[in-house]
Structures are given as structure tokens and as C-alpha cells.
Backbone as numpy.savetxt, mean C-alpha at the origin, in Angstrom:
# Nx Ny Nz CAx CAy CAz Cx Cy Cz
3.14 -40.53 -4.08 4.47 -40.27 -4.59 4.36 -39.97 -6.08
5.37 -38.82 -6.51 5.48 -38.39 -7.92 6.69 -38.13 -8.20
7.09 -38.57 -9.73 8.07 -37.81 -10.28 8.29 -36.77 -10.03
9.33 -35.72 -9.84 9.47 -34.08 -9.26 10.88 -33.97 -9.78
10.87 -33.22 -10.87 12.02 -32.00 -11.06 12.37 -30.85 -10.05
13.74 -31.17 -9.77 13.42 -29.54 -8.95 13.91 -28.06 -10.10
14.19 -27.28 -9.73 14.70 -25.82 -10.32 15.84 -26.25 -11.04
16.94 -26.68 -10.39 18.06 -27.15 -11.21 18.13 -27.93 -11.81
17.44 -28.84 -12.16 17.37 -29.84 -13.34 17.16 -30.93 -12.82
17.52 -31.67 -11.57 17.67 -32.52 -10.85 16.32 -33.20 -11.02
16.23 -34.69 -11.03 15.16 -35.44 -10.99 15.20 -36.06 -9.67
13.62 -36.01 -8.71 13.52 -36.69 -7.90 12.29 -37.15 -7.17
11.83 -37.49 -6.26 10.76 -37.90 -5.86 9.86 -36.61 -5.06
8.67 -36.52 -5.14 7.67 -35.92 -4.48 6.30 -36.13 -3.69
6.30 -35.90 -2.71 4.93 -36.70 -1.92 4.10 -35.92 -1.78
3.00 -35.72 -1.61 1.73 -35.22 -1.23 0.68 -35.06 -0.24
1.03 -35.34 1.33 0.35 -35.51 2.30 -1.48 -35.13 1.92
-2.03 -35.41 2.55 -3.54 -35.55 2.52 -3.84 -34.57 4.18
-4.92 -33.65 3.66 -5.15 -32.72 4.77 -5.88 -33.42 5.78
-6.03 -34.90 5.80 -6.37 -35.59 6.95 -5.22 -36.50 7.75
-4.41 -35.82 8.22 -3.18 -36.07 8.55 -3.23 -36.33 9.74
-3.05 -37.72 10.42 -3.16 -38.50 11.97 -2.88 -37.40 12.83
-1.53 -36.62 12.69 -1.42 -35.91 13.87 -2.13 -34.44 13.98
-2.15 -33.65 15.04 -2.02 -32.47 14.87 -1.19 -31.72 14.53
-1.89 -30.94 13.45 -0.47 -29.69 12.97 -0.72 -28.48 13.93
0.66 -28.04 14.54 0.74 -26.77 15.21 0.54 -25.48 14.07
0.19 -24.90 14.96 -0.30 -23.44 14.37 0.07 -22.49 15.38
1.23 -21.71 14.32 1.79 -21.70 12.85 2.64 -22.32 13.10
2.41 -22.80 11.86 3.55 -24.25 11.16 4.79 -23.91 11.02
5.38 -22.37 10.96 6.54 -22.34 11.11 6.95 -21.10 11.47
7.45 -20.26 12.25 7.72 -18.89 12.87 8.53 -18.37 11.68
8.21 -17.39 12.07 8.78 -16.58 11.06 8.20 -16.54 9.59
6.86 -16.79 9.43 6.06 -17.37 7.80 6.28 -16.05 7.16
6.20 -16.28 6.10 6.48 -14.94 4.85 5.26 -15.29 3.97
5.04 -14.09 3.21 3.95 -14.54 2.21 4.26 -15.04 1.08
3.60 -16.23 0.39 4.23 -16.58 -0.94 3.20 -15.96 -1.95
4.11 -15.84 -2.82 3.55 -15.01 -4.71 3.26 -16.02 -5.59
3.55 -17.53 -5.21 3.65 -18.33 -5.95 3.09 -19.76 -5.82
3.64 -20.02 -4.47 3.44 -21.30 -3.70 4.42 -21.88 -3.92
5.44 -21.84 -4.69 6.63 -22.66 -5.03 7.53 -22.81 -3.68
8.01 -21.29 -3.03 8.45 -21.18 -2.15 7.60 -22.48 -0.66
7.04 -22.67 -0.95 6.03 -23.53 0.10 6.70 -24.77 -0.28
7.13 -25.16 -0.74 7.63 -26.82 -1.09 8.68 -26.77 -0.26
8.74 -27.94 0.88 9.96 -28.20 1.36 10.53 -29.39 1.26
11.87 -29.05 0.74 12.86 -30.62 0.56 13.40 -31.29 1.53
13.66 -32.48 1.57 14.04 -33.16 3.03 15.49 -33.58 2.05
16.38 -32.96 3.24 17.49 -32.85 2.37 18.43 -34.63 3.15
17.75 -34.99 3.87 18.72 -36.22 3.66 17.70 -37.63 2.74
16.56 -37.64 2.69 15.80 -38.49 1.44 15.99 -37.88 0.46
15.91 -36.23 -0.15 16.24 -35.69 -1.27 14.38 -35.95 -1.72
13.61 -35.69 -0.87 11.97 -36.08 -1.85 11.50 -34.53 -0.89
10.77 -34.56 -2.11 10.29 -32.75 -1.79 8.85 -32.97 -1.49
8.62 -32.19 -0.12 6.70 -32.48 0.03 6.33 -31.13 -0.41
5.17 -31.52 -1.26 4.45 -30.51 -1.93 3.23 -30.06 -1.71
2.85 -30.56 -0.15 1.52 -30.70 0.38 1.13 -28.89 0.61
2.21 -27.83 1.37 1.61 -26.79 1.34 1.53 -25.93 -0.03
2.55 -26.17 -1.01 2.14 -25.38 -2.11 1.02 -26.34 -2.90
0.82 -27.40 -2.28 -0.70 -27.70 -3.47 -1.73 -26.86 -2.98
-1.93 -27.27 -1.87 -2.60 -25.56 -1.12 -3.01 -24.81 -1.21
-1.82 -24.08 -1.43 -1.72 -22.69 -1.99 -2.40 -22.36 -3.69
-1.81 -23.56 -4.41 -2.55 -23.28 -6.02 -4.21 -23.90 -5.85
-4.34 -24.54 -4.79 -5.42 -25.24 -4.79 -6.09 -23.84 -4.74
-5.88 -22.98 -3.27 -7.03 -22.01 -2.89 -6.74 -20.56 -4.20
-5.98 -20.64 -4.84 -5.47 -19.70 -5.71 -6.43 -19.96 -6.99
-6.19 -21.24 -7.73 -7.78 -21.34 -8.20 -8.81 -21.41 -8.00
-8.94 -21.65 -6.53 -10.70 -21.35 -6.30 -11.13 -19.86 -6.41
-9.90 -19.38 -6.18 -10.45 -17.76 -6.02 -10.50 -17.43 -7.42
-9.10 -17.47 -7.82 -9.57 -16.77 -9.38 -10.70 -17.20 -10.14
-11.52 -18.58 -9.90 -11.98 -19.18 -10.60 -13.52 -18.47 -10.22
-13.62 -17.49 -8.99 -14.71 -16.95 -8.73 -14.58 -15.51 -9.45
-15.58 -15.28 -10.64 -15.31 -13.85 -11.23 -15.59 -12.88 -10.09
-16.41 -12.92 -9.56 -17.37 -11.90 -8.70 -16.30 -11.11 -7.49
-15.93 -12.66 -7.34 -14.71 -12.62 -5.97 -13.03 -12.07 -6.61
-12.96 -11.79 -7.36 -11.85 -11.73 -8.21 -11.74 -10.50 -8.88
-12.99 -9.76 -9.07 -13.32 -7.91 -10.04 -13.34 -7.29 -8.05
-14.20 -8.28 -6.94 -13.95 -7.45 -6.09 -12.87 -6.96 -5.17
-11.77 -8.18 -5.44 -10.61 -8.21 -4.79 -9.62 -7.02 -5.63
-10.07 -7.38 -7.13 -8.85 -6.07 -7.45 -9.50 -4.56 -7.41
-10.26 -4.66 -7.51 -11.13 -2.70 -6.95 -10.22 -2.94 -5.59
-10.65 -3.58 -4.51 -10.28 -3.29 -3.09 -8.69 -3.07 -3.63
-8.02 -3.96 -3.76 -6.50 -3.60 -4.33 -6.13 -2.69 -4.99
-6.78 -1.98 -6.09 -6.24 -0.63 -7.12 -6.91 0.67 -5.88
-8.25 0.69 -5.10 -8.78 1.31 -4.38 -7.21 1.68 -3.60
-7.20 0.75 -2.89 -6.23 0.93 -1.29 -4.61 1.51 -1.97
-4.25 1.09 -3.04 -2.95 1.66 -3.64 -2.94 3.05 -3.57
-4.60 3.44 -4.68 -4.59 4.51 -5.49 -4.69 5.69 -3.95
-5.26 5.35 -3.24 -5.61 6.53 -1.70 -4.35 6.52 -0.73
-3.86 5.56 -0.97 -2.28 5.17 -0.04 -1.36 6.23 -1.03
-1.41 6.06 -1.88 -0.25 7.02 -2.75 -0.52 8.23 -2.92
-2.02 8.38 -2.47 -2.31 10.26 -3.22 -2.14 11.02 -1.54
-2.28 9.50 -0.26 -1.34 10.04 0.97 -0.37 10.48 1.08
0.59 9.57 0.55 1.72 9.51 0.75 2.17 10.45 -0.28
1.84 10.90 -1.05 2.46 11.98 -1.66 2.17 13.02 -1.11
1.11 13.64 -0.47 0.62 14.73 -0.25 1.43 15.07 0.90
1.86 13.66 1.89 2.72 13.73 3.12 4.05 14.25 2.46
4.65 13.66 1.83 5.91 14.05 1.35 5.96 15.57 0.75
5.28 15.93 0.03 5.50 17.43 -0.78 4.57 18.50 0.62
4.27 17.85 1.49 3.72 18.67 2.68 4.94 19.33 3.51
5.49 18.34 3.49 6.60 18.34 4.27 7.83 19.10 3.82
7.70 19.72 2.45 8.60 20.06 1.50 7.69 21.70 1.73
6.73 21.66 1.53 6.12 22.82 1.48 5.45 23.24 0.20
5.08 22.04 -0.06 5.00 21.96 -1.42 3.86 21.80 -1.63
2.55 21.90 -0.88 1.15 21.11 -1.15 0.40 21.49 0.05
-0.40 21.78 0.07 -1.50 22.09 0.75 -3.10 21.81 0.42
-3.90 20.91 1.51 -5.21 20.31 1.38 -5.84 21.66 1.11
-6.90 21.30 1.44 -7.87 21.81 0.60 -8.53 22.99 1.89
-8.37 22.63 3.01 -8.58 22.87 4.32 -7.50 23.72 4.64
-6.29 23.63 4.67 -5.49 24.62 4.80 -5.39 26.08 3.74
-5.86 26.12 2.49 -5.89 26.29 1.21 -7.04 27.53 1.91
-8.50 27.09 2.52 -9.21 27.85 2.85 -9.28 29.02 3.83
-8.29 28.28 4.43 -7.46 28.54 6.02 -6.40 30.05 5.89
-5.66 29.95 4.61 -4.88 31.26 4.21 -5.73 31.90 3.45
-6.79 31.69 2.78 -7.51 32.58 2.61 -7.84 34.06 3.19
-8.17 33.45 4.62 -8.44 34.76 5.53 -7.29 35.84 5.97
-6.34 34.98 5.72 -5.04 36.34 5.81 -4.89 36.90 3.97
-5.17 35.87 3.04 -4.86 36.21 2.02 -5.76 37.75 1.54
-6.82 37.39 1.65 -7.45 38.83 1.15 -7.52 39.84 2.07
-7.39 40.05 3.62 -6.94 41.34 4.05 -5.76 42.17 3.33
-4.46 40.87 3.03 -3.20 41.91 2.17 -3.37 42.45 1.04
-4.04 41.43 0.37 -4.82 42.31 -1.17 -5.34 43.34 -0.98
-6.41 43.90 0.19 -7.01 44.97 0.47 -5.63 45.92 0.89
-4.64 45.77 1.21 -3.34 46.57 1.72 -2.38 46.92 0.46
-2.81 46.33 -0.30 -1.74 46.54 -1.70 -1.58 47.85 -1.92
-2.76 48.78 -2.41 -2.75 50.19 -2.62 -1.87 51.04 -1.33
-2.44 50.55 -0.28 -2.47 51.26 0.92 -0.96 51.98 1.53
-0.34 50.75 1.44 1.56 50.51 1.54 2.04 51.03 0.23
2.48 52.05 -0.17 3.18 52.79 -1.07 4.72 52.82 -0.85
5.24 51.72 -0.82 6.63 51.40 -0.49 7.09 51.41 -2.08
6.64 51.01 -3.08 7.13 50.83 -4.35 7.50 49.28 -4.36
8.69 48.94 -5.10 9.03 47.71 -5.47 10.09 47.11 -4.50
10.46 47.96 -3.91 11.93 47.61 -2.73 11.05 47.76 -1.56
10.21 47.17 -1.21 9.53 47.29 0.65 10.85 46.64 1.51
10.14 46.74 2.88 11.09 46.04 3.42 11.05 44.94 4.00
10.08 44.06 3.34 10.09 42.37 3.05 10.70 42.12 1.87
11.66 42.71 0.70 11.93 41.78 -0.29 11.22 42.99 -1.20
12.08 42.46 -2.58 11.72 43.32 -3.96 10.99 42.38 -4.34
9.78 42.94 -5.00 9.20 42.30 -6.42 9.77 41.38 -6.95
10.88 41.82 -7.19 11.43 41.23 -8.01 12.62 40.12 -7.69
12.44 39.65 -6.34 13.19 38.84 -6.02 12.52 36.99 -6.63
11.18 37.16 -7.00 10.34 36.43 -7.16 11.37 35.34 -8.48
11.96 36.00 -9.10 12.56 35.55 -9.98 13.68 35.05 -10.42
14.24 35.58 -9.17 15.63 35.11 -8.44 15.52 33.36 -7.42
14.34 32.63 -7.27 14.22 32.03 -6.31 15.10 30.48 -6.74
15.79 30.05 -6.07 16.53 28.62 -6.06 16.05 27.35 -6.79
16.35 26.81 -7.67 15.78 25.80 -8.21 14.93 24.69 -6.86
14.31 23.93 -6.89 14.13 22.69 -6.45 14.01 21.70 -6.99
14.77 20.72 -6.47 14.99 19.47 -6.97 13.75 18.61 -7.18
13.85 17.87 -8.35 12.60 17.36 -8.84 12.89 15.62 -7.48
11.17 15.68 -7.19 11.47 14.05 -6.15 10.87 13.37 -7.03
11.18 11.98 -6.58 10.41 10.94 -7.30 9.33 10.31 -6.60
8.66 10.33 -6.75 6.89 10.32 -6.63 6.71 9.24 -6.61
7.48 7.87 -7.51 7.19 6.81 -7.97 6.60 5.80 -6.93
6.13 4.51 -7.27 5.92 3.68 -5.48 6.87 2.90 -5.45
8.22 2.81 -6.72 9.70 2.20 -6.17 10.41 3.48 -5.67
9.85 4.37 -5.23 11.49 5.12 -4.58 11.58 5.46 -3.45
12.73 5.57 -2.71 12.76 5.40 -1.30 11.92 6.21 -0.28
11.86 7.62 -0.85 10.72 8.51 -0.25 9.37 7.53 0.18
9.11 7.29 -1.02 7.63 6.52 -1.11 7.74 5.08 -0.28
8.97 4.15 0.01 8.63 3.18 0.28 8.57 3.06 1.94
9.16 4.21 2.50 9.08 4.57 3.43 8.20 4.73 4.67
7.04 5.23 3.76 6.27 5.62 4.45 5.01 4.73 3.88
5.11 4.25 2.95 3.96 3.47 2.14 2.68 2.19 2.95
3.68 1.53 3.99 3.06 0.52 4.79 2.15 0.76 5.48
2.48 2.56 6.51 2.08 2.70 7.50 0.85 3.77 7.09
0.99 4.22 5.77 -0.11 4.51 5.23 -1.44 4.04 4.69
-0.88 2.50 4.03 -1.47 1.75 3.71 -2.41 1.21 4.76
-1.89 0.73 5.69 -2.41 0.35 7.27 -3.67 1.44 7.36
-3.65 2.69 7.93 -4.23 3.60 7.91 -5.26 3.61 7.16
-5.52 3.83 5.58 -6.15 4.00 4.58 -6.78 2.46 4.69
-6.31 1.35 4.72 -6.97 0.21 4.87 -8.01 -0.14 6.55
-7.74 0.37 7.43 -8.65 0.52 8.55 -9.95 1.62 8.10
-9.19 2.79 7.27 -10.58 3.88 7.05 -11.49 2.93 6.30
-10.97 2.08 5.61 -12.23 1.74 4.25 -12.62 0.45 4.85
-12.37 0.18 6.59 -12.92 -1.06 7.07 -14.21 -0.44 8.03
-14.29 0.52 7.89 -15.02 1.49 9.19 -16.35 1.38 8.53
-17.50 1.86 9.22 -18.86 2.18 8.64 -18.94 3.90 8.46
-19.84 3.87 8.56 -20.27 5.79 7.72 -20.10 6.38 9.30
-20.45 6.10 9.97 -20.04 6.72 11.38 -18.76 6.92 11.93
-17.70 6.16 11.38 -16.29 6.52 11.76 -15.85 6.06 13.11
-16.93 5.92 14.17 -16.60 4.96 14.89 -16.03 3.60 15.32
-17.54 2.97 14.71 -17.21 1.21 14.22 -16.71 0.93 13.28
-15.94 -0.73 13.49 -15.96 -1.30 11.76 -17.35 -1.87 11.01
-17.19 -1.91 10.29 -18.67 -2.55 9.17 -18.50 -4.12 9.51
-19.80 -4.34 10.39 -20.21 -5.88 10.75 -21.40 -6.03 10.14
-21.53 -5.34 8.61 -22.56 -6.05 8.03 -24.19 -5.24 8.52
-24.25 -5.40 9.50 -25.07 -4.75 10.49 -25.56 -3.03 10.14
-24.04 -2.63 9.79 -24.20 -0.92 9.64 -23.56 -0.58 7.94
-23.87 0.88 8.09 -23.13 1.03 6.72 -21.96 0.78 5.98
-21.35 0.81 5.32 -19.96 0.79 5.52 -19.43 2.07 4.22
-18.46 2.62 4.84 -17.48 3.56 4.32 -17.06 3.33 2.62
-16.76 1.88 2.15 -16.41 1.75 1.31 -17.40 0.40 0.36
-17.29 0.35 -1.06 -18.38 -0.40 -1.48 -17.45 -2.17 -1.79
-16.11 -1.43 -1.72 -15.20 -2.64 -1.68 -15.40 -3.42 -0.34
């Protein structure tokens, strides 16, 4: 038992269970679990004693400093983290302005190529002048604004689609060099994260 402030000012009691606890704990401890950012959220109050157990957010800061407290484990966790953002977003953008008509890989890019330079060879050939009958020259200049999107990873475009990309991009960089399997150590793997 400890002294315990809660959020509102309130003074009250706090206990601490010990992870050798007589009974069995079910797993999961509670349906519906969310992830905590903090561990704070992990403290639950017993609202007719008014004493708050603090056994899962000690936990939580417990395993939170072991990790940070590992450099090695800690430079490799945020590569894997800035990695999986930075390839999730250059997806998810490319999906969005694809879809707009706005972007084309690198593969498609090669792909119009082969129609592109037969018409170049036709330029001379078609002596229509500037009025053909696809469109003037000069309509090129006449064309409709487009609206600028937001790209950002708060805006709704982006949050949209962001998970299921992420998912995706996080299975590729679990795979080995074969694309088949995942990396059991055993084989290569795809990514150094």
C-alpha cells in the first residue's frame, strides 16, 4: 500500500499486487484491450474502496524501461518505426495521386513509352497544323486548375488508407529475399530492421 494522488487532486490509497498472484489470471484480462502510450491509462480504481491498483501500469513502465534502457534494442526499434512510416506513406501517396491520375511508377512510365515514341515519329507526318481533330495546341493552356490535396499523415485522404498499407508494407519487410517465406532466422531476410 501507497500514498496515490489521482489526476484531480484527490488523495488516496494505492496497492501493488505482486506478479506471483495465488490465482490464475485469464488471458486477456480484459476484452476489448486498447494500447496504452503511457501506462497511466492501465491503473484501475475500485470505485467503492476509492484505492487504485497500479499493478498493470507498473508493468508497463517496468517493461518500458527495460527497453529504452537497451541502446541496441532502442536505435533498432526506431529504424524499424521511421522505415515502416517512411514506405507506408510514399504508398499511400502514390495510391492516392494514382488514382487522381496524377503519378505513375516507374513500370508504367516504361510501359507508355512504346506508344510514346511511335507518335513522335508521326509528328511531321500528320500535317493537320495546330487545330487537328483531337484538340488545338493550344488548348494545353486552357486546362482546369486542380486542387492542391493534402499529402499530410493527419489528413483524411491519408488516414484512410494508412493502416491497411501499413499492414502490407509491414508483412513485405517480415518476408526473406525469396518473397515466399517469412525470415525464421534460418533464411535471408528482406529487411536489415
Amino acid at each position: 500500500m501507497t500514498k496515490y494522488r489521482t489526476a484531480t487532486g484527490e488523495e488516496t490509497a494505492a496497492f501493488n499486487r505482486s506478479p506471483f498472484t495465488p490465482t490464475r489470471v485469464p488471458y486477456p484480462i480484459l476484452k476489448n484491450t486498447w494500447h496504452s502510450n503511457s501506462g497511466i491509462d492501465l491503473q484501475i480504481l475500485d470505485p467503492d474502496v476509492g484505492l487504485m491498483d497500479l499493478t498493470y501500469s507498473t508493468a508497463w513502465q517496468l517493461g518500458r524501461s527495460l527497453a529504452v534502457a537497451d541502446q541496441a534494442f532502442t536505435t533498432a526499434l526506431g529504424r524499424l518505426r521511421s522505415s515502416l512510416k517512411n514506405k507506408t506513406m510514399n504508398n499511400v501517396k502514390a495510391e492516392i495521386l494514382a488514382e487522381q491520375n496524377m503519378y505513375r511508377s516507374l513500370e508504367d512510365t516504361a510501359l507508355s513509352l512504346l506508344k510514346t515514341i511511335p507518335a513522335l515519329n508521326n509528328i511531321n507526318k500528320e500535317r493537320t497544323g495546330l487545330f487537328s481533330a483531337h484538340g488545338s495546341i493550344s488548348d494545353r493552356w486552357q486546362r482546369q486548375e486542380v486542387e492542391a490535396m493534402d499529402l499530410s499523415f493527419g489528413s483524411d485522404l491519408v488516414q484512410a488508407r494508412f493502416s491497411a498499407q501499413a499492414t502490407r508494407v509491414g508483412e513485405g519487410m517480415m518476408m526473406s529475399t525469396n518473397g515466399i517465406e517469412r525470415f525464421d532466422e534460418l533464411n535471408t531476410p528482406t529487411s536489415v530492421e
